[in-house]
mmCIF file of C-alpha atoms in Angstrom:
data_model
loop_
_atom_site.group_PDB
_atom_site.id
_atom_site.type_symbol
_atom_site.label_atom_id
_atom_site.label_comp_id
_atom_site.label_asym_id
_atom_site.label_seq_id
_atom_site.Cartn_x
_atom_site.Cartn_y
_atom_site.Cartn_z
ATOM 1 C CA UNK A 1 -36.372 10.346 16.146
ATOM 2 C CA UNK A 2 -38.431 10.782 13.280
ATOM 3 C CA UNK A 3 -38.873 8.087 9.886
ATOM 4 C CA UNK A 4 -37.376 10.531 7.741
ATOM 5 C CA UNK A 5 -34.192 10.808 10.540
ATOM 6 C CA UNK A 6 -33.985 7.334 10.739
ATOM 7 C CA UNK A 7 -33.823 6.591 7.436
ATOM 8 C CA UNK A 8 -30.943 9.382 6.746
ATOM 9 C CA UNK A 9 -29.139 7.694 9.657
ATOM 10 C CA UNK A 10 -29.828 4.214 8.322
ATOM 11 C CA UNK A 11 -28.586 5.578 5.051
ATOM 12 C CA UNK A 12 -25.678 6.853 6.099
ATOM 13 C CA UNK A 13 -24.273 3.964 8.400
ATOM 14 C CA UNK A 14 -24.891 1.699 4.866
ATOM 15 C CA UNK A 15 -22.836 4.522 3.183
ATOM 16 C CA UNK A 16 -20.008 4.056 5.980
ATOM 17 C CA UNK A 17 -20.032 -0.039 6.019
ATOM 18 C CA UNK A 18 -19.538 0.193 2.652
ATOM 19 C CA UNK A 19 -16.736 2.310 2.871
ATOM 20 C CA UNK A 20 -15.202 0.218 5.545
ATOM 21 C CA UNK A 21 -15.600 -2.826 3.445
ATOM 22 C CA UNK A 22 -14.060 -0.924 0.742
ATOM 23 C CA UNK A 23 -11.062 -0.030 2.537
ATOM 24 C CA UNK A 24 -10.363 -3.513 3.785
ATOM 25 C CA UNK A 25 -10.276 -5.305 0.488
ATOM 26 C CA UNK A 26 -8.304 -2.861 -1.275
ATOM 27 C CA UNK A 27 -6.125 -2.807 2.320
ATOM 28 C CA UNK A 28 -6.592 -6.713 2.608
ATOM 29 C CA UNK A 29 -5.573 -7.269 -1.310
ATOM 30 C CA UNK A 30 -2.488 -4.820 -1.317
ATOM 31 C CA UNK A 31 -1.377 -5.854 2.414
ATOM 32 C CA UNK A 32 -1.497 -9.271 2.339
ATOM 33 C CA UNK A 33 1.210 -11.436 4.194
ATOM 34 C CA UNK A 34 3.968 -12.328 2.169
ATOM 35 C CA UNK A 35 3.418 -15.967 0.660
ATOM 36 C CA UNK A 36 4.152 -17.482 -2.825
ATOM 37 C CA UNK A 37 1.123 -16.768 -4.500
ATOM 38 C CA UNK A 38 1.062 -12.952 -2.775
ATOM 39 C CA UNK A 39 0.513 -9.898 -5.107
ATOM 40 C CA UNK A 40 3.346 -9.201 -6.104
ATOM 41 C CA UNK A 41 4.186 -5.342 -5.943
ATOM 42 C CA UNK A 42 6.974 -2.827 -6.806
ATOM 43 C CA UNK A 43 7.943 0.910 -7.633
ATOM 44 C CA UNK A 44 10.069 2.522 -10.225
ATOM 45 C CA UNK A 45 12.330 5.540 -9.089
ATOM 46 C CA UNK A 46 14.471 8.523 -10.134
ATOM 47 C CA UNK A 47 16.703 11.461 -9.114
ATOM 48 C CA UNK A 48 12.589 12.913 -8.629
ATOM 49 C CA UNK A 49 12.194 11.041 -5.263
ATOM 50 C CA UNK A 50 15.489 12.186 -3.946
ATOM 51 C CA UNK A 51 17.487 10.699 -1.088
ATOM 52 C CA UNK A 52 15.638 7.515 -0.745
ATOM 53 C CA UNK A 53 15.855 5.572 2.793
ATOM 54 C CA UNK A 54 16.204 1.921 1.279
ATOM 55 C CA UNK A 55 15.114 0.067 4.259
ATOM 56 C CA UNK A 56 12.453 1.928 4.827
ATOM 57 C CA UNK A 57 11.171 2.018 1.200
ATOM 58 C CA UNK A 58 11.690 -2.167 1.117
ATOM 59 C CA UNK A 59 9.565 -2.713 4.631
ATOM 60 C CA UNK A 60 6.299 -1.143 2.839
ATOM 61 C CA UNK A 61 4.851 -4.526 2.020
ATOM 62 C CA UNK A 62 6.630 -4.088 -1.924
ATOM 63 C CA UNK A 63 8.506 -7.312 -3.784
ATOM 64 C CA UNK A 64 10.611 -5.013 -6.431
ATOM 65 C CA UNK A 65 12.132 -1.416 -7.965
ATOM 66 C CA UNK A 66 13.163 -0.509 -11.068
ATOM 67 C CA UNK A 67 15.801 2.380 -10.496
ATOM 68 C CA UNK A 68 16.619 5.312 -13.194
ATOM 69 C CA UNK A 69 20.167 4.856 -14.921
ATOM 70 C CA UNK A 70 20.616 6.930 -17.555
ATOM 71 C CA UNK A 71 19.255 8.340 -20.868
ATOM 72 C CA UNK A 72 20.189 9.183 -24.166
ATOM 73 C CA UNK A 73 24.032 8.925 -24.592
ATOM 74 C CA UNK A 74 25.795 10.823 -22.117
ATOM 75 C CA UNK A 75 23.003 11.194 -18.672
ATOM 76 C CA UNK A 76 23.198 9.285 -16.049
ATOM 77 C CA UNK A 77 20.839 10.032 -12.831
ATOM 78 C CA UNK A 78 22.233 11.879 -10.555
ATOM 79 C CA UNK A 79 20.606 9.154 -7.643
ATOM 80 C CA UNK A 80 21.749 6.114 -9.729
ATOM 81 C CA UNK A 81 24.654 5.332 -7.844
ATOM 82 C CA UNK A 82 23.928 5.841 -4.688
ATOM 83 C CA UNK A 83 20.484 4.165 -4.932
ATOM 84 C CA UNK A 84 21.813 1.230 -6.637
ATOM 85 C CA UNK A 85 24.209 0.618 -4.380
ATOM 86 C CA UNK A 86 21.847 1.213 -1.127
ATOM 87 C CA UNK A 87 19.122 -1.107 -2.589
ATOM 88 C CA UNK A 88 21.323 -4.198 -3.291
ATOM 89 C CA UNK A 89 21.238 -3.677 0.979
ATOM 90 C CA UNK A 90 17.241 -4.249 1.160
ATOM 91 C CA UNK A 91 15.475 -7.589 0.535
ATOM 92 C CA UNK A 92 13.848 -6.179 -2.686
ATOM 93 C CA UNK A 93 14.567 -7.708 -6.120
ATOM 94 C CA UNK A 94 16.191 -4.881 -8.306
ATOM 95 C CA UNK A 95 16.809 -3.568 -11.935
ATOM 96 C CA UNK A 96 17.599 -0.304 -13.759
ATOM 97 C CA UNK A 97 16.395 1.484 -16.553
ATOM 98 C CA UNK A 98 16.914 2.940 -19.816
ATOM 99 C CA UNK A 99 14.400 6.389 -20.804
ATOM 100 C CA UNK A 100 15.162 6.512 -24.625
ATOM 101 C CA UNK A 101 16.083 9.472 -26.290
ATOM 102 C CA UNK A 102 15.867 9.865 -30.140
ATOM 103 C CA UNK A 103 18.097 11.817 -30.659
ATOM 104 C CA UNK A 104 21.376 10.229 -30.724
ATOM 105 C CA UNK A 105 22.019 6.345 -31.626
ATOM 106 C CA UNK A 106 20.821 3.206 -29.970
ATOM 107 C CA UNK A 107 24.399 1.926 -29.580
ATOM 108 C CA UNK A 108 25.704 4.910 -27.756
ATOM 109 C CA UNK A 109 22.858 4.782 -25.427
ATOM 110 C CA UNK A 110 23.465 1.302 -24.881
ATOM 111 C CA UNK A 111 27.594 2.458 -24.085
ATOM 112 C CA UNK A 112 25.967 4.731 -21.409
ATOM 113 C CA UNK A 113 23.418 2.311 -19.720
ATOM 114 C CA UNK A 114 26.362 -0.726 -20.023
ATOM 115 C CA UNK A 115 28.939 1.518 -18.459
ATOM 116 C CA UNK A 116 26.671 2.695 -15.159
ATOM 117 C CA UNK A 117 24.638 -0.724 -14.667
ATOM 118 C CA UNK A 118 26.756 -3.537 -13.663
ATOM 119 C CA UNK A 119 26.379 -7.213 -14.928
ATOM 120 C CA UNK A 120 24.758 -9.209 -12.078
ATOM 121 C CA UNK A 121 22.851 -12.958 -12.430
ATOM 122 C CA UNK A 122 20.720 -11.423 -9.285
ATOM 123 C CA UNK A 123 18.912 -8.116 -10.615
ATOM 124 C CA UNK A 124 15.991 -7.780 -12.911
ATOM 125 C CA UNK A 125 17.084 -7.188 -16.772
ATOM 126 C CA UNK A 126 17.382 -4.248 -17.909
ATOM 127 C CA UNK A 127 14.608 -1.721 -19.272
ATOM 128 C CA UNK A 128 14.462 0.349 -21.621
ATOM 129 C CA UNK A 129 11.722 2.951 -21.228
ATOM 130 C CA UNK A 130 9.476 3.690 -24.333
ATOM 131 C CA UNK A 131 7.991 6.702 -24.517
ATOM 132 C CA UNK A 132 7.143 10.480 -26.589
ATOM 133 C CA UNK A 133 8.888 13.426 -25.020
ATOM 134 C CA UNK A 134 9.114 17.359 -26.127
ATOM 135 C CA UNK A 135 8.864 17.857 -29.451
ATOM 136 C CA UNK A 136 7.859 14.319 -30.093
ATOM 137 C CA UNK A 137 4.621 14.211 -28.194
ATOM 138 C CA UNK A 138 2.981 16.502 -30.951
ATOM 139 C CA UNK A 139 5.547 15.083 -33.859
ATOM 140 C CA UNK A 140 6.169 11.635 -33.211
ATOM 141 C CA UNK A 141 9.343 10.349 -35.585
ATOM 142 C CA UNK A 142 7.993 7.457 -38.265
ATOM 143 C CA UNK A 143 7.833 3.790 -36.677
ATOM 144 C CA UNK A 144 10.309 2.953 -39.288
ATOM 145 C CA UNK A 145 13.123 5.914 -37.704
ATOM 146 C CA UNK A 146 12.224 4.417 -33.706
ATOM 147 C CA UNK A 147 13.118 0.640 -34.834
ATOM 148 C CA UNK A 148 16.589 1.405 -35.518
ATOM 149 C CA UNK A 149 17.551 2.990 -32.473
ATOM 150 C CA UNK A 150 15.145 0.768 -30.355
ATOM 151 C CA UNK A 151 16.746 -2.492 -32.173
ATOM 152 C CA UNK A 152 20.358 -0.938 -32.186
ATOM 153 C CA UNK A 153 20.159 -0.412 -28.016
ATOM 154 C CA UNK A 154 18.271 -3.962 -27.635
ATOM 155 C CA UNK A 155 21.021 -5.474 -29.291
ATOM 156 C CA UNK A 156 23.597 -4.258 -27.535
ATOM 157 C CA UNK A 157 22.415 -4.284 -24.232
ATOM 158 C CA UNK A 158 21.468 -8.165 -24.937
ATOM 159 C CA UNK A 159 24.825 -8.566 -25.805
ATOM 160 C CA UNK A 160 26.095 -7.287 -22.598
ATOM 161 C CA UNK A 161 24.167 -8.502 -20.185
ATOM 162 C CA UNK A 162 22.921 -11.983 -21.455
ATOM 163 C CA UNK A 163 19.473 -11.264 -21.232
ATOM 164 C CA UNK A 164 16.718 -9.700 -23.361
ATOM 165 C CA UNK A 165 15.743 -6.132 -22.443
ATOM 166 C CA UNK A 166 12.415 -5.377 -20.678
ATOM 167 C CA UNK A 167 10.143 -2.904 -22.768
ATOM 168 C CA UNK A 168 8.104 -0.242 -21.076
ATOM 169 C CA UNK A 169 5.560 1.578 -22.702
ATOM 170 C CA UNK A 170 1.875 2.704 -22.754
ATOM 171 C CA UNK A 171 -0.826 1.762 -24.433
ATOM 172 C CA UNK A 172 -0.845 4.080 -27.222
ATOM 173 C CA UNK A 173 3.117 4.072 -27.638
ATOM 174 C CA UNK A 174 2.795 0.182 -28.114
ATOM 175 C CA UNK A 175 0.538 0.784 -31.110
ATOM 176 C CA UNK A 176 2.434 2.911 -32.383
ATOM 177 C CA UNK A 177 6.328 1.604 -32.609
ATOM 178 C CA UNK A 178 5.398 -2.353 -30.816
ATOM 179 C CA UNK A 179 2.854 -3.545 -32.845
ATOM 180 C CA UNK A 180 2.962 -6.954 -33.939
ATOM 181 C CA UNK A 181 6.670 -6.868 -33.412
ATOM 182 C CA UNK A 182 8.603 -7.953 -30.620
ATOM 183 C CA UNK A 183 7.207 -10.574 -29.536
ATOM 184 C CA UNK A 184 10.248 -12.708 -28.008
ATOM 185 C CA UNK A 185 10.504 -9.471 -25.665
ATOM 186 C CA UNK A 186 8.937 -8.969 -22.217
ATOM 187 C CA UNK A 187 6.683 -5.722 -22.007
ATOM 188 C CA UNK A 188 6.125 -3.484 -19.014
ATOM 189 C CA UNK A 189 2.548 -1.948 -19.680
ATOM 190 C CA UNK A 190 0.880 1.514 -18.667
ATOM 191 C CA UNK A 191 -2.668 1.452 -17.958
ATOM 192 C CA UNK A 192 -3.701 3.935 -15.599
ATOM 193 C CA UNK A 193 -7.678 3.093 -15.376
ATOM 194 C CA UNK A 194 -6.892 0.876 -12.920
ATOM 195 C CA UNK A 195 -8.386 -2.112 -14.515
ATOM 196 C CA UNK A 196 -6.278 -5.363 -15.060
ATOM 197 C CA UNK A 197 -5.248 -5.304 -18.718
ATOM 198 C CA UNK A 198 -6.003 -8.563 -20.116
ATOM 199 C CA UNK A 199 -4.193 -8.706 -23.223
ATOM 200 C CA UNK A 200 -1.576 -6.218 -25.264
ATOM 201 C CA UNK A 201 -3.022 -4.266 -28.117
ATOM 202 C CA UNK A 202 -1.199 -7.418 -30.296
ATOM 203 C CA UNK A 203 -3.298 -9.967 -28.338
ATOM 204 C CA UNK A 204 0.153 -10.853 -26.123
ATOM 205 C CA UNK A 205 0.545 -11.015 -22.197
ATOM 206 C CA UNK A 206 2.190 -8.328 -20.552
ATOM 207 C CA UNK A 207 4.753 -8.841 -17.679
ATOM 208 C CA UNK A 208 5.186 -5.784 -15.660
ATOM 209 C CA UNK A 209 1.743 -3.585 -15.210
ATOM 210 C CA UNK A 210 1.818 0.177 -14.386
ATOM 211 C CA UNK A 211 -0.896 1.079 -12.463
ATOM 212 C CA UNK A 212 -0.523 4.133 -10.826
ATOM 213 C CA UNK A 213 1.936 7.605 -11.636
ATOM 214 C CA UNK A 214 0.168 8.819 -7.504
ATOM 215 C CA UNK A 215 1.631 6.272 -5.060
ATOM 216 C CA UNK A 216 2.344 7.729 -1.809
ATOM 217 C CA UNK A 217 5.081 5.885 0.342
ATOM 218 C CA UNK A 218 7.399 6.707 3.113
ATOM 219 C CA UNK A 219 11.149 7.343 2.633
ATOM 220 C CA UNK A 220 11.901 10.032 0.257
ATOM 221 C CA UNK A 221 12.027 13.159 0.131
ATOM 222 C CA UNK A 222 12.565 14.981 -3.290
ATOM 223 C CA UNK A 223 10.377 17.519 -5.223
ATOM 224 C CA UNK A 224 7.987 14.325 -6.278
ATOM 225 C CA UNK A 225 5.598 13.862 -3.947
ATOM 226 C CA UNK A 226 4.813 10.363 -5.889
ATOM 227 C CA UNK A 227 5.874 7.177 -6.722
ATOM 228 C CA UNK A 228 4.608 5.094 -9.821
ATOM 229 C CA UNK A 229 3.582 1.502 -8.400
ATOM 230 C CA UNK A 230 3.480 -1.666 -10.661
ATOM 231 C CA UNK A 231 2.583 -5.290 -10.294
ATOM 232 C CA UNK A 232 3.914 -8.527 -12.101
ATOM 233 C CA UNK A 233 1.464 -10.509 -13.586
ATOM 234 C CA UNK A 234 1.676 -13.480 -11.273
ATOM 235 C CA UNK A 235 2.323 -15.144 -8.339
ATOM 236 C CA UNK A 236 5.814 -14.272 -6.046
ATOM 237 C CA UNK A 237 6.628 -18.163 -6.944
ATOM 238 C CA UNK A 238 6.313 -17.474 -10.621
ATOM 239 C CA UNK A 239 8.398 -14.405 -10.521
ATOM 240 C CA UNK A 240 11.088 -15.920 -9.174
ATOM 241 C CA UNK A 241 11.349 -18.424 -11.593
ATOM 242 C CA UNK A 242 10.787 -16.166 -14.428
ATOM 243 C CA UNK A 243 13.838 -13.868 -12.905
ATOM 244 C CA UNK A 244 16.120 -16.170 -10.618
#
């Protein structure tokens, strides 16, 4: 074997530990055994992911879901039901959400969500998902035009339930229609570079992190071939006594 071989194979068995090594921490960190200060994981789901095995979904090494309800006034996921019912059978810790349409009022959306979710002191609260859609990605409506229907369906769904509404949104939504308000809520952050966001654009904590939109798991099988993956920001021990 020559210097110049030995140094390519030196090279490339470096290049290959490192892998390895790579592999097992992000394995080792995302794997770990179940404990109260685990990493504490979950997915959100829709009508997308189709008929969803439940059991098989909740033995993937994940704490939580957040399960598709409804949106606007009048849709309700065609999965909701059946998934709802199906994951109250698994282990995980589960609550539904909200996407928000602005289109039609905040109370009527709030009628829609209240009538499909049911009142339970052992799911997560309800969420109602921020974010631009159609039209509105190029033409987003005035802050001002948002609050009303975002406050209107808060308010209501408070009411209901006897909790305060989780709000999900990204990064650029928050700055947008969050801002320095709503602070006495709990947010559910996008930030897909896959570093750990330390603060909201307002200097707050976030509770809920997205991640990920390209999580791969067993036990679906609809037309999306992903699943978006989330962590809480804290330990398993904490999260239950922020939730139960």
């Amino acid at each position: 074997m020559t210097v110049k071989k030995a140094v390519s194979l030196g090279v490339g068995i470096g290049v290959l530990f490192i892998i390895v090594l790579i592999i097992y921490g992000v394995t080792h960190t995302f794997n770990q055994t179940k404990s109260e200060d685990h990493l504490v994981k979950g997915v959100d789901l829709s009508a997308y992911q189709g008929e969803i095995d439940w059991e098989l979904l909740a033995d993937q090494n994940i704490d939580f879901a957040f399960i598709k309800a409804t949106e606007g006034k009048d849709y309700v996921d065609e999965q909701f039901k059946t998934n709802w019912e199906e994951s109250q059978k698994t282990q995980l810790k589960v609550g539904a959400y909200h996407f928000l349409s602005y289109e039609t009022t905040g109370k009527d959306q709030a009628s829609n969500f209240i009538k499909n979710v049911p009142v339970s002191d052992k799911i997560l609260p309800p969420v109602v998902d921020l974010e631009l859609y159609g039209i509105y990605e190029a033409n987003p409506l005035p802050k001002e035009q948002v609050k009303i229907i975002l406050d209107e369906f808060l308010k209501e769904v408070e009411a209901n339930y006897g909790v305060k509404p989780i709000i999900y949104t990204t990064q650029r939504i928050f700055k947008m229609y969050i801002g320095t308000d709503y602070k006495d809520y709990k947010i559910w952050i996008v930030d897909l570079d896959n570093s750990w966001p330390e603060t909201l654009p307002n200097g707050e904590t976030f509770t809920f992190w997205q991640y990920s939109h390209r999580g791969m798991m067993d036990g679906y099988n609809g037309d999306e071939t992903f699943v978006d993956s989330n962590l809480y920001n804290g330990t398993y021990a904490e999260f239950i006594e922020e939730f139960f």
